[in-house]
Amino acid sequence: QVQLVESGGGLVQAGGSLRLSCAASGRVFASHAMGWFRQAPGKEREFVASLNWRGDSTQYADSVKGRFTISRDNARNTVYLQMDSLKPEDTAVYFCAADLKYNGPTYAGSYSSSDYAYWGQGTQVTVSS
């Protein structure tokens, strides 16, 4: 069993920054890919970023590439999402998730939410214009 708890959300002005954290419990964390997704009101949940268990292979949605950075600290069982140059369209509830489908060293996670086995409760990010 893996439990995920996000934190770090809040209200920020456009152009500002936030860093989200996702603390994980369970021994599987360090050996699997992790991802961040977001869901805005009235929209489907969408992929934001993911990385492999070693933290050296990352992938991003085009909408956040160059502005967001995903990273992890396996010693602390935590994955991060640094969000810079925030825009009002980044407003959403952000979720972290664990992809237990594969555990290869280069597997950076799926783009599909249905491939993630465990989810946090989400943290609200609101960007004002």
mmCIF file of N, CA and C in Angstrom:
data_model
loop_
_atom_site.group_PDB
_atom_site.id
_atom_site.type_symbol
_atom_site.label_atom_id
_atom_site.label_comp_id
_atom_site.label_asym_id
_atom_site.label_seq_id
_atom_site.Cartn_x
_atom_site.Cartn_y
_atom_site.Cartn_z
ATOM 1 N N GLN A 1 0.846 -1.199 0.000
ATOM 2 C CA GLN A 1 0.000 0.000 0.000
ATOM 3 C C GLN A 1 0.878 1.243 0.000
ATOM 4 N N VAL A 2 0.515 2.216 -0.817
ATOM 5 C CA VAL A 2 1.227 3.488 -0.896
ATOM 6 C C VAL A 2 0.258 4.604 -0.565
ATOM 7 N N GLN A 3 0.662 5.473 0.332
ATOM 8 C CA GLN A 3 -0.150 6.653 0.640
ATOM 9 C C GLN A 3 0.619 7.888 0.208
ATOM 10 N N LEU A 4 -0.089 8.806 -0.450
ATOM 11 C CA LEU A 4 0.526 10.018 -0.982
ATOM 12 C C LEU A 4 -0.186 11.239 -0.413
ATOM 13 N N VAL A 5 0.591 12.217 0.037
ATOM 14 C CA VAL A 5 0.020 13.432 0.607
ATOM 15 C C VAL A 5 0.706 14.641 -0.028
ATOM 16 N N GLU A 6 -0.079 15.444 -0.763
ATOM 17 C CA GLU A 6 0.457 16.644 -1.405
ATOM 18 C C GLU A 6 0.369 17.847 -0.472
ATOM 19 N N SER A 7 1.260 18.798 -0.698
ATOM 20 C CA SER A 7 1.230 20.060 0.022
ATOM 21 C C SER A 7 1.907 21.120 -0.841
ATOM 22 N N GLY A 8 1.738 22.382 -0.432
ATOM 23 C CA GLY A 8 2.420 23.467 -1.120
ATOM 24 C C GLY A 8 1.563 24.295 -2.046
ATOM 25 N N GLY A 9 0.315 23.919 -2.226
ATOM 26 C CA GLY A 9 -0.551 24.707 -3.080
ATOM 27 C C GLY A 9 -0.915 26.040 -2.435
ATOM 28 N N GLY A 10 -1.578 26.890 -3.202
ATOM 29 C CA GLY A 10 -1.989 28.183 -2.677
ATOM 30 C C GLY A 10 -2.365 29.144 -3.769
ATOM 31 N N LEU A 11 -2.474 30.398 -3.385
ATOM 32 C CA LEU A 11 -2.838 31.480 -4.307
ATOM 33 C C LEU A 11 -1.583 32.271 -4.648
ATOM 34 N N VAL A 12 -1.355 32.487 -5.930
ATOM 35 C CA VAL A 12 -0.179 33.223 -6.371
ATOM 36 C C VAL A 12 -0.548 34.080 -7.572
ATOM 37 N N GLN A 13 0.146 35.189 -7.744
ATOM 38 C CA GLN A 13 -0.103 36.041 -8.906
ATOM 39 C C GLN A 13 0.579 35.465 -10.143
ATOM 40 N N ALA A 14 0.048 35.805 -11.281
ATOM 41 C CA ALA A 14 0.657 35.378 -12.535
ATOM 42 C C ALA A 14 2.122 35.807 -12.580
ATOM 43 N N GLY A 15 2.966 34.912 -13.042
ATOM 44 C CA GLY A 15 4.401 35.156 -13.076
ATOM 45 C C GLY A 15 5.129 34.656 -11.841
ATOM 46 N N GLY A 16 4.378 34.285 -10.821
ATOM 47 C CA GLY A 16 4.971 33.817 -9.581
ATOM 48 C C GLY A 16 5.329 32.344 -9.612
ATOM 49 N N SER A 17 5.761 31.843 -8.448
ATOM 50 C CA SER A 17 6.229 30.465 -8.337
ATOM 51 C C SER A 17 5.611 29.777 -7.128
ATOM 52 N N LEU A 18 5.507 28.476 -7.239
ATOM 53 C CA LEU A 18 5.115 27.616 -6.122
ATOM 54 C C LEU A 18 5.898 26.320 -6.244
ATOM 55 N N ARG A 19 6.138 25.678 -5.104
ATOM 56 C CA ARG A 19 6.717 24.338 -5.131
ATOM 57 C C ARG A 19 5.791 23.392 -4.398
ATOM 58 N N LEU A 20 5.320 22.402 -5.130
ATOM 59 C CA LEU A 20 4.477 21.363 -4.549
ATOM 60 C C LEU A 20 5.344 20.206 -4.071
ATOM 61 N N SER A 21 4.908 19.597 -2.984
ATOM 62 C CA SER A 21 5.581 18.407 -2.463
ATOM 63 C C SER A 21 4.576 17.275 -2.356
ATOM 64 N N CYS A 22 5.065 16.071 -2.489
ATOM 65 C CA CYS A 22 4.240 14.881 -2.339
ATOM 66 C C CYS A 22 5.019 13.884 -1.501
ATOM 67 N N ALA A 23 4.558 13.694 -0.277
ATOM 68 C CA ALA A 23 5.210 12.756 0.636
ATOM 69 C C ALA A 23 4.553 11.391 0.509
ATOM 70 N N ALA A 24 5.389 10.382 0.350
ATOM 71 C CA ALA A 24 4.883 9.028 0.141
ATOM 72 C C ALA A 24 5.267 8.107 1.284
ATOM 73 N N SER A 25 4.376 7.228 1.612
ATOM 74 C CA SER A 25 4.682 6.159 2.567
ATOM 75 C C SER A 25 4.690 4.841 1.805
ATOM 76 N N GLY A 26 5.421 3.879 2.315
ATOM 77 C CA GLY A 26 5.474 2.603 1.618
ATOM 78 C C GLY A 26 6.803 2.397 0.929
ATOM 79 N N ARG A 27 7.294 1.185 0.934
ATOM 80 C CA ARG A 27 8.628 0.885 0.423
ATOM 81 C C ARG A 27 8.711 0.910 -1.089
ATOM 82 N N VAL A 28 7.552 0.905 -1.800
ATOM 83 C CA VAL A 28 7.617 0.852 -3.257
ATOM 84 C C VAL A 28 7.988 2.184 -3.872
ATOM 85 N N PHE A 29 7.908 3.274 -3.084
ATOM 86 C CA PHE A 29 8.109 4.599 -3.657
ATOM 87 C C PHE A 29 9.412 4.691 -4.420
ATOM 88 N N ALA A 30 10.508 4.266 -3.803
ATOM 89 C CA ALA A 30 11.830 4.491 -4.372
ATOM 90 C C ALA A 30 12.080 3.668 -5.625
ATOM 91 N N SER A 31 11.225 2.734 -5.977
ATOM 92 C CA SER A 31 11.500 1.864 -7.116
ATOM 93 C C SER A 31 10.505 2.047 -8.257
ATOM 94 N N HIS A 32 9.705 3.115 -8.209
ATOM 95 C CA HIS A 32 8.707 3.307 -9.260
ATOM 96 C C HIS A 32 8.638 4.753 -9.730
ATOM 97 N N ALA A 33 8.144 4.900 -10.944
ATOM 98 C CA ALA A 33 7.952 6.230 -11.501
ATOM 99 C C ALA A 33 6.840 6.962 -10.761
ATOM 100 N N MET A 34 6.952 8.283 -10.730
ATOM 101 C CA MET A 34 5.955 9.137 -10.095
ATOM 102 C C MET A 34 5.523 10.216 -11.075
ATOM 103 N N GLY A 35 4.291 10.670 -10.914
ATOM 104 C CA GLY A 35 3.785 11.688 -11.822
ATOM 105 C C GLY A 35 2.953 12.737 -11.106
ATOM 106 N N TRP A 36 2.799 13.868 -11.778
ATOM 107 C CA TRP A 36 1.889 14.928 -11.352
ATOM 108 C C TRP A 36 0.827 15.107 -12.439
ATOM 109 N N PHE A 37 -0.404 15.238 -11.998
ATOM 110 C CA PHE A 37 -1.525 15.532 -12.876
ATOM 111 C C PHE A 37 -2.257 16.742 -12.302
ATOM 112 N N ARG A 38 -3.134 17.326 -13.102
ATOM 113 C CA ARG A 38 -3.960 18.416 -12.606
ATOM 114 C C ARG A 38 -5.347 18.343 -13.214
ATOM 115 N N GLN A 39 -6.284 18.924 -12.504
ATOM 116 C CA GLN A 39 -7.666 18.942 -12.977
ATOM 117 C C GLN A 39 -8.284 20.285 -12.653
ATOM 118 N N ALA A 40 -8.671 20.990 -13.697
ATOM 119 C CA ALA A 40 -9.353 22.272 -13.559
ATOM 120 C C ALA A 40 -10.859 22.036 -13.535
ATOM 121 N N PRO A 41 -11.632 22.964 -12.974
ATOM 122 C CA PRO A 41 -13.088 22.792 -12.913
ATOM 123 C C PRO A 41 -13.691 22.560 -14.291
ATOM 124 N N GLY A 42 -14.499 21.528 -14.387
ATOM 125 C CA GLY A 42 -15.174 21.232 -15.642
ATOM 126 C C GLY A 42 -14.310 20.575 -16.692
ATOM 127 N N LYS A 43 -13.062 20.250 -16.340
ATOM 128 C CA LYS A 43 -12.147 19.627 -17.308
ATOM 129 C C LYS A 43 -11.684 18.268 -16.799
ATOM 130 N N GLU A 44 -11.159 17.486 -17.730
ATOM 131 C CA GLU A 44 -10.630 16.183 -17.349
ATOM 132 C C GLU A 44 -9.244 16.327 -16.725
ATOM 133 N N ARG A 45 -8.890 15.312 -15.949
ATOM 134 C CA ARG A 45 -7.559 15.299 -15.350
ATOM 135 C C ARG A 45 -6.512 15.160 -16.454
ATOM 136 N N GLU A 46 -5.460 15.962 -16.377
ATOM 137 C CA GLU A 46 -4.456 15.946 -17.425
ATOM 138 C C GLU A 46 -3.056 15.759 -16.861
ATOM 139 N N PHE A 47 -2.229 15.131 -17.669
ATOM 140 C CA PHE A 47 -0.835 14.889 -17.314
ATOM 141 C C PHE A 47 -0.061 16.198 -17.250
ATOM 142 N N VAL A 48 0.801 16.319 -16.248
ATOM 143 C CA VAL A 48 1.663 17.498 -16.116
ATOM 144 C C VAL A 48 3.133 17.098 -16.293
ATOM 145 N N ALA A 49 3.597 16.140 -15.482
ATOM 146 C CA ALA A 49 5.004 15.746 -15.529
ATOM 147 C C ALA A 49 5.171 14.404 -14.835
ATOM 148 N N SER A 50 6.258 13.710 -15.172
ATOM 149 C CA SER A 50 6.578 12.462 -14.488
ATOM 150 C C SER A 50 8.075 12.207 -14.571
ATOM 151 N N LEU A 51 8.548 11.286 -13.747
ATOM 152 C CA LEU A 51 9.969 10.940 -13.783
ATOM 153 C C LEU A 51 10.180 9.508 -13.318
ATOM 154 N N ASN A 52 11.341 8.956 -13.697
ATOM 155 C CA ASN A 52 11.655 7.575 -13.329
ATOM 156 C C ASN A 52 12.077 7.476 -11.875
ATOM 157 N N TRP A 53 12.281 6.263 -11.387
ATOM 158 C CA TRP A 53 12.571 6.102 -9.967
ATOM 159 C C TRP A 53 13.935 6.666 -9.603
ATOM 160 N N ARG A 54 14.851 6.738 -10.574
ATOM 161 C CA ARG A 54 16.165 7.319 -10.264
ATOM 162 C C ARG A 54 16.146 8.840 -10.294
ATOM 163 N N GLY A 55 15.108 9.393 -10.933
ATOM 164 C CA GLY A 55 15.019 10.838 -11.000
ATOM 165 C C GLY A 55 15.827 11.480 -12.101
ATOM 166 N N ASP A 56 16.372 10.688 -13.023
ATOM 167 C CA ASP A 56 17.208 11.260 -14.074
ATOM 168 C C ASP A 56 16.566 11.195 -15.461
ATOM 169 N N SER A 57 15.310 10.812 -15.515
ATOM 170 C CA SER A 57 14.564 10.810 -16.766
ATOM 171 C C SER A 57 13.198 11.431 -16.506
ATOM 172 N N THR A 58 12.941 12.549 -17.162
ATOM 173 C CA THR A 58 11.713 13.293 -16.907
ATOM 174 C C THR A 58 10.951 13.527 -18.197
ATOM 175 N N GLN A 59 9.678 13.809 -18.074
ATOM 176 C CA GLN A 59 8.857 14.183 -19.225
ATOM 177 C C GLN A 59 7.791 15.153 -18.759
ATOM 178 N N TYR A 60 7.385 16.028 -19.679
ATOM 179 C CA TYR A 60 6.481 17.122 -19.346
ATOM 180 C C TYR A 60 5.413 17.293 -20.422
ATOM 181 N N ALA A 61 4.273 17.797 -19.985
ATOM 182 C CA ALA A 61 3.273 18.241 -20.949
ATOM 183 C C ALA A 61 3.813 19.482 -21.656
ATOM 184 N N ASP A 62 3.440 19.649 -22.908
ATOM 185 C CA ASP A 62 3.926 20.806 -23.673
ATOM 186 C C ASP A 62 3.549 22.126 -23.004
ATOM 187 N N SER A 63 2.405 22.136 -22.348
ATOM 188 C CA SER A 63 1.900 23.375 -21.748
ATOM 189 C C SER A 63 2.741 23.860 -20.576
ATOM 190 N N VAL A 64 3.560 22.985 -19.990
ATOM 191 C CA VAL A 64 4.355 23.378 -18.818
ATOM 192 C C VAL A 64 5.857 23.265 -19.069
ATOM 193 N N LYS A 65 6.243 22.750 -20.218
ATOM 194 C CA LYS A 65 7.658 22.544 -20.521
ATOM 195 C C LYS A 65 8.403 23.864 -20.464
ATOM 196 N N GLY A 66 9.523 23.869 -19.761
ATOM 197 C CA GLY A 66 10.316 25.076 -19.611
ATOM 198 C C GLY A 66 9.908 25.934 -18.428
ATOM 199 N N ARG A 67 8.765 25.629 -17.824
ATOM 200 C CA ARG A 67 8.302 26.413 -16.665
ATOM 201 C C ARG A 67 8.243 25.572 -15.387
ATOM 202 N N PHE A 68 7.937 24.287 -15.519
ATOM 203 C CA PHE A 68 7.815 23.390 -14.377
ATOM 204 C C PHE A 68 8.992 22.415 -14.364
ATOM 205 N N THR A 69 9.381 22.012 -13.155
ATOM 206 C CA THR A 69 10.447 21.025 -12.990
ATOM 207 C C THR A 69 10.031 19.990 -11.964
ATOM 208 N N ILE A 70 10.063 18.730 -12.357
ATOM 209 C CA ILE A 70 9.752 17.635 -11.441
ATOM 210 C C ILE A 70 11.059 17.043 -10.933
ATOM 211 N N SER A 71 11.071 16.675 -9.660
ATOM 212 C CA SER A 71 12.259 16.056 -9.069
ATOM 213 C C SER A 71 11.821 15.165 -7.919
ATOM 214 N N ARG A 72 12.758 14.387 -7.389
ATOM 215 C CA ARG A 72 12.418 13.505 -6.268
ATOM 216 C C ARG A 72 13.621 13.348 -5.355
ATOM 217 N N ASP A 73 13.333 13.046 -4.111
ATOM 218 C CA ASP A 73 14.344 12.733 -3.112
ATOM 219 C C ASP A 73 13.929 11.401 -2.500
ATOM 220 N N ASN A 74 14.532 10.327 -2.953
ATOM 221 C CA ASN A 74 14.114 8.999 -2.492
ATOM 222 C C ASN A 74 14.445 8.767 -1.026
ATOM 223 N N ALA A 75 15.458 9.459 -0.529
ATOM 224 C CA ALA A 75 15.795 9.318 0.890
ATOM 225 C C ALA A 75 14.688 9.889 1.775
ATOM 226 N N ARG A 76 13.988 10.875 1.240
ATOM 227 C CA ARG A 76 12.882 11.500 1.975
ATOM 228 C C ARG A 76 11.518 11.017 1.500
ATOM 229 N N ASN A 77 11.496 10.073 0.548
ATOM 230 C CA ASN A 77 10.224 9.567 -0.004
ATOM 231 C C ASN A 77 9.330 10.717 -0.474
ATOM 232 N N THR A 78 9.919 11.656 -1.183
ATOM 233 C CA THR A 78 9.179 12.843 -1.592
ATOM 234 C C THR A 78 9.455 13.179 -3.053
ATOM 235 N N VAL A 79 8.409 13.577 -3.743
ATOM 236 C CA VAL A 79 8.544 14.082 -5.107
ATOM 237 C C VAL A 79 8.058 15.528 -5.120
ATOM 238 N N TYR A 80 8.701 16.336 -5.943
ATOM 239 C CA TYR A 80 8.433 17.775 -5.974
ATOM 240 C C TYR A 80 7.990 18.215 -7.365
ATOM 241 N N LEU A 81 7.275 19.327 -7.388
ATOM 242 C CA LEU A 81 6.965 19.987 -8.653
ATOM 243 C C LEU A 81 7.212 21.481 -8.449
ATOM 244 N N GLN A 82 8.313 21.962 -8.995
ATOM 245 C CA GLN A 82 8.624 23.388 -8.957
ATOM 246 C C GLN A 82 7.922 24.052 -10.122
ATOM 247 N N MET A 83 7.087 25.031 -9.825
ATOM 248 C CA MET A 83 6.294 25.695 -10.853
ATOM 249 C C MET A 83 6.685 27.175 -10.906
ATOM 250 N N ASP A 84 7.249 27.589 -12.007
ATOM 251 C CA ASP A 84 7.677 28.970 -12.214
ATOM 252 C C ASP A 84 6.876 29.598 -13.353
ATOM 253 N N SER A 85 6.906 30.907 -13.416
ATOM 254 C CA SER A 85 6.202 31.653 -14.475
ATOM 255 C C SER A 85 4.762 31.182 -14.590
ATOM 256 N N LEU A 86 4.099 31.104 -13.468
ATOM 257 C CA LEU A 86 2.737 30.578 -13.447
ATOM 258 C C LEU A 86 1.785 31.478 -14.217
ATOM 259 N N LYS A 87 0.796 30.830 -14.828
ATOM 260 C CA LYS A 87 -0.220 31.526 -15.626
ATOM 261 C C LYS A 87 -1.600 31.210 -15.045
ATOM 262 N N PRO A 88 -2.569 32.066 -15.302
ATOM 263 C CA PRO A 88 -3.924 31.771 -14.798
ATOM 264 C C PRO A 88 -4.445 30.414 -15.269
ATOM 265 N N GLU A 89 -4.047 29.985 -16.451
ATOM 266 C CA GLU A 89 -4.519 28.692 -16.964
ATOM 267 C C GLU A 89 -3.869 27.507 -16.244
ATOM 268 N N ASP A 90 -2.929 27.750 -15.353
ATOM 269 C CA ASP A 90 -2.366 26.679 -14.529
ATOM 270 C C ASP A 90 -3.244 26.401 -13.305
ATOM 271 N N THR A 91 -4.257 27.214 -13.092
ATOM 272 C CA THR A 91 -5.151 27.022 -11.951
ATOM 273 C C THR A 91 -5.840 25.667 -12.039
ATOM 274 N N ALA A 92 -5.704 24.874 -10.981
ATOM 275 C CA ALA A 92 -6.254 23.514 -10.961
ATOM 276 C C ALA A 92 -5.962 22.886 -9.609
ATOM 277 N N VAL A 93 -6.556 21.739 -9.389
ATOM 278 C CA VAL A 93 -6.132 20.871 -8.284
ATOM 279 C C VAL A 93 -5.034 19.973 -8.833
ATOM 280 N N TYR A 94 -3.917 19.931 -8.133
ATOM 281 C CA TYR A 94 -2.761 19.147 -8.559
ATOM 282 C C TYR A 94 -2.667 17.878 -7.714
ATOM 283 N N PHE A 95 -2.467 16.765 -8.421
ATOM 284 C CA PHE A 95 -2.392 15.459 -7.784
ATOM 285 C C PHE A 95 -1.048 14.803 -8.094
ATOM 286 N N CYS A 96 -0.470 14.141 -7.107
ATOM 287 C CA CYS A 96 0.655 13.269 -7.411
ATOM 288 C C CYS A 96 0.151 11.832 -7.439
ATOM 289 N N ALA A 97 0.877 11.002 -8.165
ATOM 290 C CA ALA A 97 0.442 9.630 -8.359
ATOM 291 C C ALA A 97 1.640 8.715 -8.558
ATOM 292 N N ALA A 98 1.475 7.451 -8.187
ATOM 293 C CA ALA A 98 2.526 6.447 -8.310
ATOM 294 C C ALA A 98 2.177 5.476 -9.429
ATOM 295 N N ASP A 99 3.116 5.302 -10.345
ATOM 296 C CA ASP A 99 2.943 4.394 -11.476
ATOM 297 C C ASP A 99 3.653 3.094 -11.152
ATOM 298 N N LEU A 100 2.895 2.079 -10.802
ATOM 299 C CA LEU A 100 3.489 0.793 -10.421
ATOM 300 C C LEU A 100 3.516 -0.194 -11.582
ATOM 301 N N LYS A 101 3.217 0.291 -12.789
ATOM 302 C CA LYS A 101 3.091 -0.619 -13.920
ATOM 303 C C LYS A 101 4.416 -1.280 -14.256
ATOM 304 N N TYR A 102 5.493 -0.480 -14.279
ATOM 305 C CA TYR A 102 6.817 -0.996 -14.568
ATOM 306 C C TYR A 102 7.788 -0.425 -13.543
ATOM 307 N N ASN A 103 8.941 -1.068 -13.410
ATOM 308 C CA ASN A 103 9.944 -0.514 -12.509
ATOM 309 C C ASN A 103 11.328 -0.503 -13.141
ATOM 310 N N GLY A 104 11.388 -0.448 -14.453
ATOM 311 C CA GLY A 104 12.663 -0.332 -15.121
ATOM 312 C C GLY A 104 13.330 0.988 -14.805
ATOM 313 N N PRO A 105 14.670 1.037 -14.819
ATOM 314 C CA PRO A 105 15.395 2.243 -14.412
ATOM 315 C C PRO A 105 15.158 3.451 -15.307
ATOM 316 N N THR A 106 14.784 3.225 -16.563
ATOM 317 C CA THR A 106 14.591 4.365 -17.458
ATOM 318 C C THR A 106 13.116 4.698 -17.691
ATOM 319 N N TYR A 107 12.224 3.924 -17.105
ATOM 320 C CA TYR A 107 10.793 4.153 -17.320
ATOM 321 C C TYR A 107 10.365 5.403 -16.571
ATOM 322 N N ALA A 108 9.920 6.421 -17.312
ATOM 323 C CA ALA A 108 9.635 7.721 -16.710
ATOM 324 C C ALA A 108 8.158 7.924 -16.421
ATOM 325 N N GLY A 109 7.372 6.868 -16.488
ATOM 326 C CA GLY A 109 5.971 6.995 -16.145
ATOM 327 C C GLY A 109 5.081 7.160 -17.357
ATOM 328 N N SER A 110 3.803 6.897 -17.147
ATOM 329 C CA SER A 110 2.823 6.964 -18.217
ATOM 330 C C SER A 110 2.215 8.362 -18.318
ATOM 331 N N TYR A 111 1.761 8.691 -19.528
ATOM 332 C CA TYR A 111 1.012 9.934 -19.720
ATOM 333 C C TYR A 111 -0.460 9.753 -19.350
ATOM 334 N N SER A 112 -0.879 8.507 -19.167
ATOM 335 C CA SER A 112 -2.284 8.210 -18.921
ATOM 336 C C SER A 112 -2.553 8.024 -17.440
ATOM 337 N N SER A 113 -3.533 8.732 -16.925
ATOM 338 C CA SER A 113 -3.862 8.626 -15.510
ATOM 339 C C SER A 113 -4.317 7.225 -15.121
ATOM 340 N N SER A 114 -4.857 6.482 -16.059
ATOM 341 C CA SER A 114 -5.368 5.147 -15.742
ATOM 342 C C SER A 114 -4.252 4.159 -15.423
ATOM 343 N N ASP A 115 -3.023 4.504 -15.736
ATOM 344 C CA ASP A 115 -1.894 3.621 -15.448
ATOM 345 C C ASP A 115 -1.308 3.846 -14.056
ATOM 346 N N TYR A 116 -1.814 4.819 -13.337
ATOM 347 C CA TYR A 116 -1.289 5.122 -12.006
ATOM 348 C C TYR A 116 -2.153 4.445 -10.948
ATOM 349 N N ALA A 117 -1.482 3.749 -10.037
ATOM 350 C CA ALA A 117 -2.209 2.906 -9.091
ATOM 351 C C ALA A 117 -2.608 3.654 -7.820
ATOM 352 N N TYR A 118 -1.815 4.650 -7.438
ATOM 353 C CA TYR A 118 -2.078 5.347 -6.188
ATOM 354 C C TYR A 118 -2.084 6.847 -6.425
ATOM 355 N N TRP A 119 -2.977 7.526 -5.697
ATOM 356 C CA TRP A 119 -3.173 8.968 -5.858
ATOM 357 C C TRP A 119 -3.233 9.659 -4.511
ATOM 358 N N GLY A 120 -2.743 10.896 -4.490
ATOM 359 C CA GLY A 120 -2.957 11.742 -3.341
ATOM 360 C C GLY A 120 -4.317 12.396 -3.398
ATOM 361 N N GLN A 121 -4.598 13.203 -2.376
ATOM 362 C CA GLN A 121 -5.920 13.839 -2.294
ATOM 363 C C GLN A 121 -5.977 15.140 -3.097
ATOM 364 N N GLY A 122 -4.822 15.650 -3.506
ATOM 365 C CA GLY A 122 -4.772 16.865 -4.314
ATOM 366 C C GLY A 122 -4.521 18.115 -3.488
ATOM 367 N N THR A 123 -3.932 19.106 -4.149
ATOM 368 C CA THR A 123 -3.704 20.412 -3.528
ATOM 369 C C THR A 123 -4.089 21.496 -4.533
ATOM 370 N N GLN A 124 -4.804 22.505 -4.069
ATOM 371 C CA GLN A 124 -5.324 23.547 -4.959
ATOM 372 C C GLN A 124 -4.246 24.568 -5.284
ATOM 373 N N VAL A 125 -4.103 24.863 -6.553
ATOM 374 C CA VAL A 125 -3.238 25.950 -7.024
ATOM 375 C C VAL A 125 -4.114 26.946 -7.771
ATOM 376 N N THR A 126 -4.080 28.200 -7.336
ATOM 377 C CA THR A 126 -4.861 29.254 -7.974
ATOM 378 C C THR A 126 -3.920 30.372 -8.393
ATOM 379 N N VAL A 127 -3.941 30.718 -9.667
ATOM 380 C CA VAL A 127 -3.085 31.771 -10.201
ATOM 381 C C VAL A 127 -3.974 32.924 -10.640
ATOM 382 N N SER A 128 -3.775 34.067 -10.020
ATOM 383 C CA SER A 128 -4.587 35.243 -10.352
ATOM 384 C C SER A 128 -3.900 36.075 -11.428
ATOM 385 N N SER A 129 -4.711 36.732 -12.230
ATOM 386 C CA SER A 129 -4.156 37.538 -13.335
ATOM 387 C C SER A 129 -3.889 38.972 -12.902
#
